[in-house]
Short mmCIF file of C-alpha atoms in Angstrom, two decimals:
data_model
loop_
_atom_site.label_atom_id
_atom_site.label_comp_id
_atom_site.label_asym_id
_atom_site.label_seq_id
_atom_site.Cartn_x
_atom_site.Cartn_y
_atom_site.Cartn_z
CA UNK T 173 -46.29 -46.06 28.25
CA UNK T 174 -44.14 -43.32 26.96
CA UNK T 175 -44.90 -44.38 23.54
CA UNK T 176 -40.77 -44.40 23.47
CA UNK T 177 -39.86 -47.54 21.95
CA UNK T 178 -37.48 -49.70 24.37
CA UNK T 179 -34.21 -48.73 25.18
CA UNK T 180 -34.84 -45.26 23.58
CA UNK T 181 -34.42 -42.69 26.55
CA UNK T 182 -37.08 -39.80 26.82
CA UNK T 183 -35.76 -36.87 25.66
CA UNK T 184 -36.85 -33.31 26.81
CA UNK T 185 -35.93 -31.93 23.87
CA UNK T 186 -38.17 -34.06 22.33
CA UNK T 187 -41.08 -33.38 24.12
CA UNK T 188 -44.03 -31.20 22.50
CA UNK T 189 -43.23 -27.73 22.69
CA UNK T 190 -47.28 -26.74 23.47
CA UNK T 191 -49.46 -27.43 26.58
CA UNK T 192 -48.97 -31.08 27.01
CA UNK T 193 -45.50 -30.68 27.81
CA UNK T 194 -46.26 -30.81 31.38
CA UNK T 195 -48.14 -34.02 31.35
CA UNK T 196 -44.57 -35.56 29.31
CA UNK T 197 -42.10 -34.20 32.18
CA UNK T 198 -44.40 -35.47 34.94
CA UNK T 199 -44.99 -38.77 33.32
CA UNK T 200 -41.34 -38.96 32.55
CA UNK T 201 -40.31 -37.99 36.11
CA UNK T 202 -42.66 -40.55 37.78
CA UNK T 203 -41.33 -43.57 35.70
CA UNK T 204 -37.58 -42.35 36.88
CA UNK T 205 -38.91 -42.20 40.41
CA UNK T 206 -40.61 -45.66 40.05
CA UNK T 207 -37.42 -46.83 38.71
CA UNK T 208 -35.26 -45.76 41.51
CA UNK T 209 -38.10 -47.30 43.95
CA UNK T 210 -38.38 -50.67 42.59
CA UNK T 211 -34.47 -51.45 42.60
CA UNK T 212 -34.57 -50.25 46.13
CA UNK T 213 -37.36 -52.18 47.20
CA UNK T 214 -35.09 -55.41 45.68
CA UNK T 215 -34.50 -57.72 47.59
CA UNK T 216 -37.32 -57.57 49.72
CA UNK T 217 -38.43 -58.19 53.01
CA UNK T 218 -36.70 -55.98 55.05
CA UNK T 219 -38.11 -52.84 56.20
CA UNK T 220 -35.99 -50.58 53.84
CA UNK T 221 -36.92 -52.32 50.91
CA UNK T 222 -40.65 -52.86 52.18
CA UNK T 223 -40.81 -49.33 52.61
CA UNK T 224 -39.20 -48.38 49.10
CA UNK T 225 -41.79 -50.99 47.76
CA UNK T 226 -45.01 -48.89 48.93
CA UNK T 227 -43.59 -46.00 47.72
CA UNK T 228 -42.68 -47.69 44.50
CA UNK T 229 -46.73 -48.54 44.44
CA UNK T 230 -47.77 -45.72 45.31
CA UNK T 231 -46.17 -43.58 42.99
CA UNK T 232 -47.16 -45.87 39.89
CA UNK T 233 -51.01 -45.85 40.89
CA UNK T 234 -50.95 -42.36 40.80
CA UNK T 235 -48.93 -42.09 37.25
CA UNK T 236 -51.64 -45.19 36.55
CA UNK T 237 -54.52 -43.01 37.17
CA UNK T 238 -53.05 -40.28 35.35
CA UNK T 239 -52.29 -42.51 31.56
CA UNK T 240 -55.09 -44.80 31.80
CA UNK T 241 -57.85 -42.46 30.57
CA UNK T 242 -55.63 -41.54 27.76
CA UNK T 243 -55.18 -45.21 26.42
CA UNK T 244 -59.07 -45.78 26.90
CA UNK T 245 -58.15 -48.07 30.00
CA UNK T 246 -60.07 -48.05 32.97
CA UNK T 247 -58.10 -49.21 36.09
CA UNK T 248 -60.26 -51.02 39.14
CA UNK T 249 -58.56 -52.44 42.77
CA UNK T 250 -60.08 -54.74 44.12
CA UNK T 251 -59.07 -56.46 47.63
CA UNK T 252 -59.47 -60.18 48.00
CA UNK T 253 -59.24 -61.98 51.33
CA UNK T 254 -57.15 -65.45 50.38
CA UNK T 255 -55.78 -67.88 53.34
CA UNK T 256 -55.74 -64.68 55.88
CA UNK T 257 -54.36 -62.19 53.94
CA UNK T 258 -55.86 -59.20 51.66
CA UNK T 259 -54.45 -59.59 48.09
CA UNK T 260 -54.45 -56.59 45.67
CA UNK T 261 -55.72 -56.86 42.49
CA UNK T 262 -55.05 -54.52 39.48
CA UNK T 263 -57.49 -55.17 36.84
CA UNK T 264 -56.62 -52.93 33.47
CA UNK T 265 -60.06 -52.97 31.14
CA UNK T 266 -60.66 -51.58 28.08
CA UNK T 267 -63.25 -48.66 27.95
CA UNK T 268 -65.31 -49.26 25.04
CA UNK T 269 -65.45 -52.87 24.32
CA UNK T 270 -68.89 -53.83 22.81
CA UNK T 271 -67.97 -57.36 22.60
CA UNK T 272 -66.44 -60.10 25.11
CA UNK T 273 -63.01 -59.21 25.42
CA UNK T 274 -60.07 -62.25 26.36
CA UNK T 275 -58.69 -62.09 29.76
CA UNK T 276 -55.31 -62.96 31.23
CA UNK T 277 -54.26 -63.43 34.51
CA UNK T 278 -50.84 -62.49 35.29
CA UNK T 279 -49.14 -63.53 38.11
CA UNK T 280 -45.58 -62.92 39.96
CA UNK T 281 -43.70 -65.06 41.57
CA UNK T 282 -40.86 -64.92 44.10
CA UNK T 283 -40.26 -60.96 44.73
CA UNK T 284 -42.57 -60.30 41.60
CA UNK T 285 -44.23 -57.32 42.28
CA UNK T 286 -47.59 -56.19 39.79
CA UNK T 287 -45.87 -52.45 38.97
CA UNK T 288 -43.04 -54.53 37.13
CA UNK T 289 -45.48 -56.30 35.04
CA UNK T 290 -48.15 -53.62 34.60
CA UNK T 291 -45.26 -51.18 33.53
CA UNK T 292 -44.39 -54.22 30.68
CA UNK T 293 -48.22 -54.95 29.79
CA UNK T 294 -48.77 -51.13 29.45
CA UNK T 295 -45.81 -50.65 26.79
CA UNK T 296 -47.45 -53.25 24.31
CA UNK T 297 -50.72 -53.09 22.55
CA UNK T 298 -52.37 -56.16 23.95
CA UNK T 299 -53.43 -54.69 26.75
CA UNK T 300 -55.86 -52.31 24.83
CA UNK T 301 -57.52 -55.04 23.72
CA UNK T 302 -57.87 -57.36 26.34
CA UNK T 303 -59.02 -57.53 30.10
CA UNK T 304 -55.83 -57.86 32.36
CA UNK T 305 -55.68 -58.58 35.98
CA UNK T 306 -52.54 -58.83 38.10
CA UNK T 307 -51.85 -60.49 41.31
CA UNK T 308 -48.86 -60.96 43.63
CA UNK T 309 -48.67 -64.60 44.99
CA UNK T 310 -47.84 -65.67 48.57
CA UNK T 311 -44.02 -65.45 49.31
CA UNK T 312 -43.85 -61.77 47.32
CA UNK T 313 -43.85 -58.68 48.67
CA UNK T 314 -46.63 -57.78 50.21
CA UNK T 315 -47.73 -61.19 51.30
CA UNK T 316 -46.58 -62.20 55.10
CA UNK T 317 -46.92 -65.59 54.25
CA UNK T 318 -44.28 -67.57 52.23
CA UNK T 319 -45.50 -69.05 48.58
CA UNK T 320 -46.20 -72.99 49.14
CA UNK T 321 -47.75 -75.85 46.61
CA UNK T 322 -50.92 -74.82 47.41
CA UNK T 323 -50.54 -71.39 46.19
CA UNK T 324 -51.67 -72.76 42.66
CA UNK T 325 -55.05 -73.47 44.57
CA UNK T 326 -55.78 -69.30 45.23
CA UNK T 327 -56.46 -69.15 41.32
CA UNK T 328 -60.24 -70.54 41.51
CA UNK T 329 -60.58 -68.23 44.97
CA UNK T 330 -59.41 -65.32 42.92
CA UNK T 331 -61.89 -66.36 39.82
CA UNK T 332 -64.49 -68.77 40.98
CA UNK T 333 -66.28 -70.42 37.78
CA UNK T 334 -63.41 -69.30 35.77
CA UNK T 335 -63.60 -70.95 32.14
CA UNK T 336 -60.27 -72.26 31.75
CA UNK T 337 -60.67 -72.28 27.89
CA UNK T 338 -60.96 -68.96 27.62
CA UNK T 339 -59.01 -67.32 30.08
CA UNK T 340 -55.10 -66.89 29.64
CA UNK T 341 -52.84 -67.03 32.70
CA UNK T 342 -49.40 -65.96 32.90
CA UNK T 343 -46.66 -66.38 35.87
CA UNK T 344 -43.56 -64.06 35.82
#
């Protein structure tokens, strides 16, 4: 996201001297705070950690918004009602694509939460290239319900007619 390699820290002195420093400090600041919000939301479902978790979301949809427009991503929510429950969906799609694009589907699981994978998705070049979409399963975060057999089943609710042939799906 950075365009830092892994395990290469950002380095102000390494930021551009002109008027896009700025946009590297805030970037770089909101990753720290996301950081420091994500290990306190873990483990979960206690207020203090639910709490840290919204924050933790909310702070990466806003650096989201911000980066998205400079990889030529376009970001859409959408809200899907599954056994009683609104599910968020991220959906990351590339903004000039004049052809049919794969898809793939990723999923966490037990105290998985979407900014963890979005922030790992984001740092490789697949997902310029491709239509992503991630959802958090029952039993994760912000799901009140625990994650059963039948969660497996919300996967034609979330893409009804899905072509399984041609549409990638990935559980973290």
């Amino acid at each position: 996201m950075t365009r830092t390699p892994p395990k290469n820290p950002i380095d102000e002195d390494t930021f551009p001297q002109d008027g896009q420093k700025g946009s590297f400090i805030a970037v770089s600041a909101l990753l720290k705070a996301n950081a420091y919000f994500f290990v306190a939301a873990w483990p979960g479902l206690t207020p203090a950690p639910l709490k840290a978790y919204r924050v933790c979301e909310a702070l990466f949809d806003i650096l989201l918004d911000a980066i998205a427009p400079t990889l030529s991503l376009n970001v859409e929510r959408h809200i899907v009602p599954i056994n009683g429950e609104d599910v968020k969906v991220y959906a990351l799609l590339p903004i000039r694509s004049e052809t049919t694009v794969p898809g793939v589907l990723v999923t966490n699981g037990l105290e998985g939460t979407n900014v963890e994978t979005m922030v790992t998705a984001l740092r490789t070049k697949a997902v310029l290239s491709s239509a992503w979409f991630f959802i958090e399963m029952p039993g994760t975060y912000a799901s009140k319900q625990p994650m059963t057999k039948s969660s497996s089943e919300l996967m034609p609710l979330f893409a009804p007619g899905m072509v399984s042939n041609r549409f990638s799906v990935m559980f973290s």
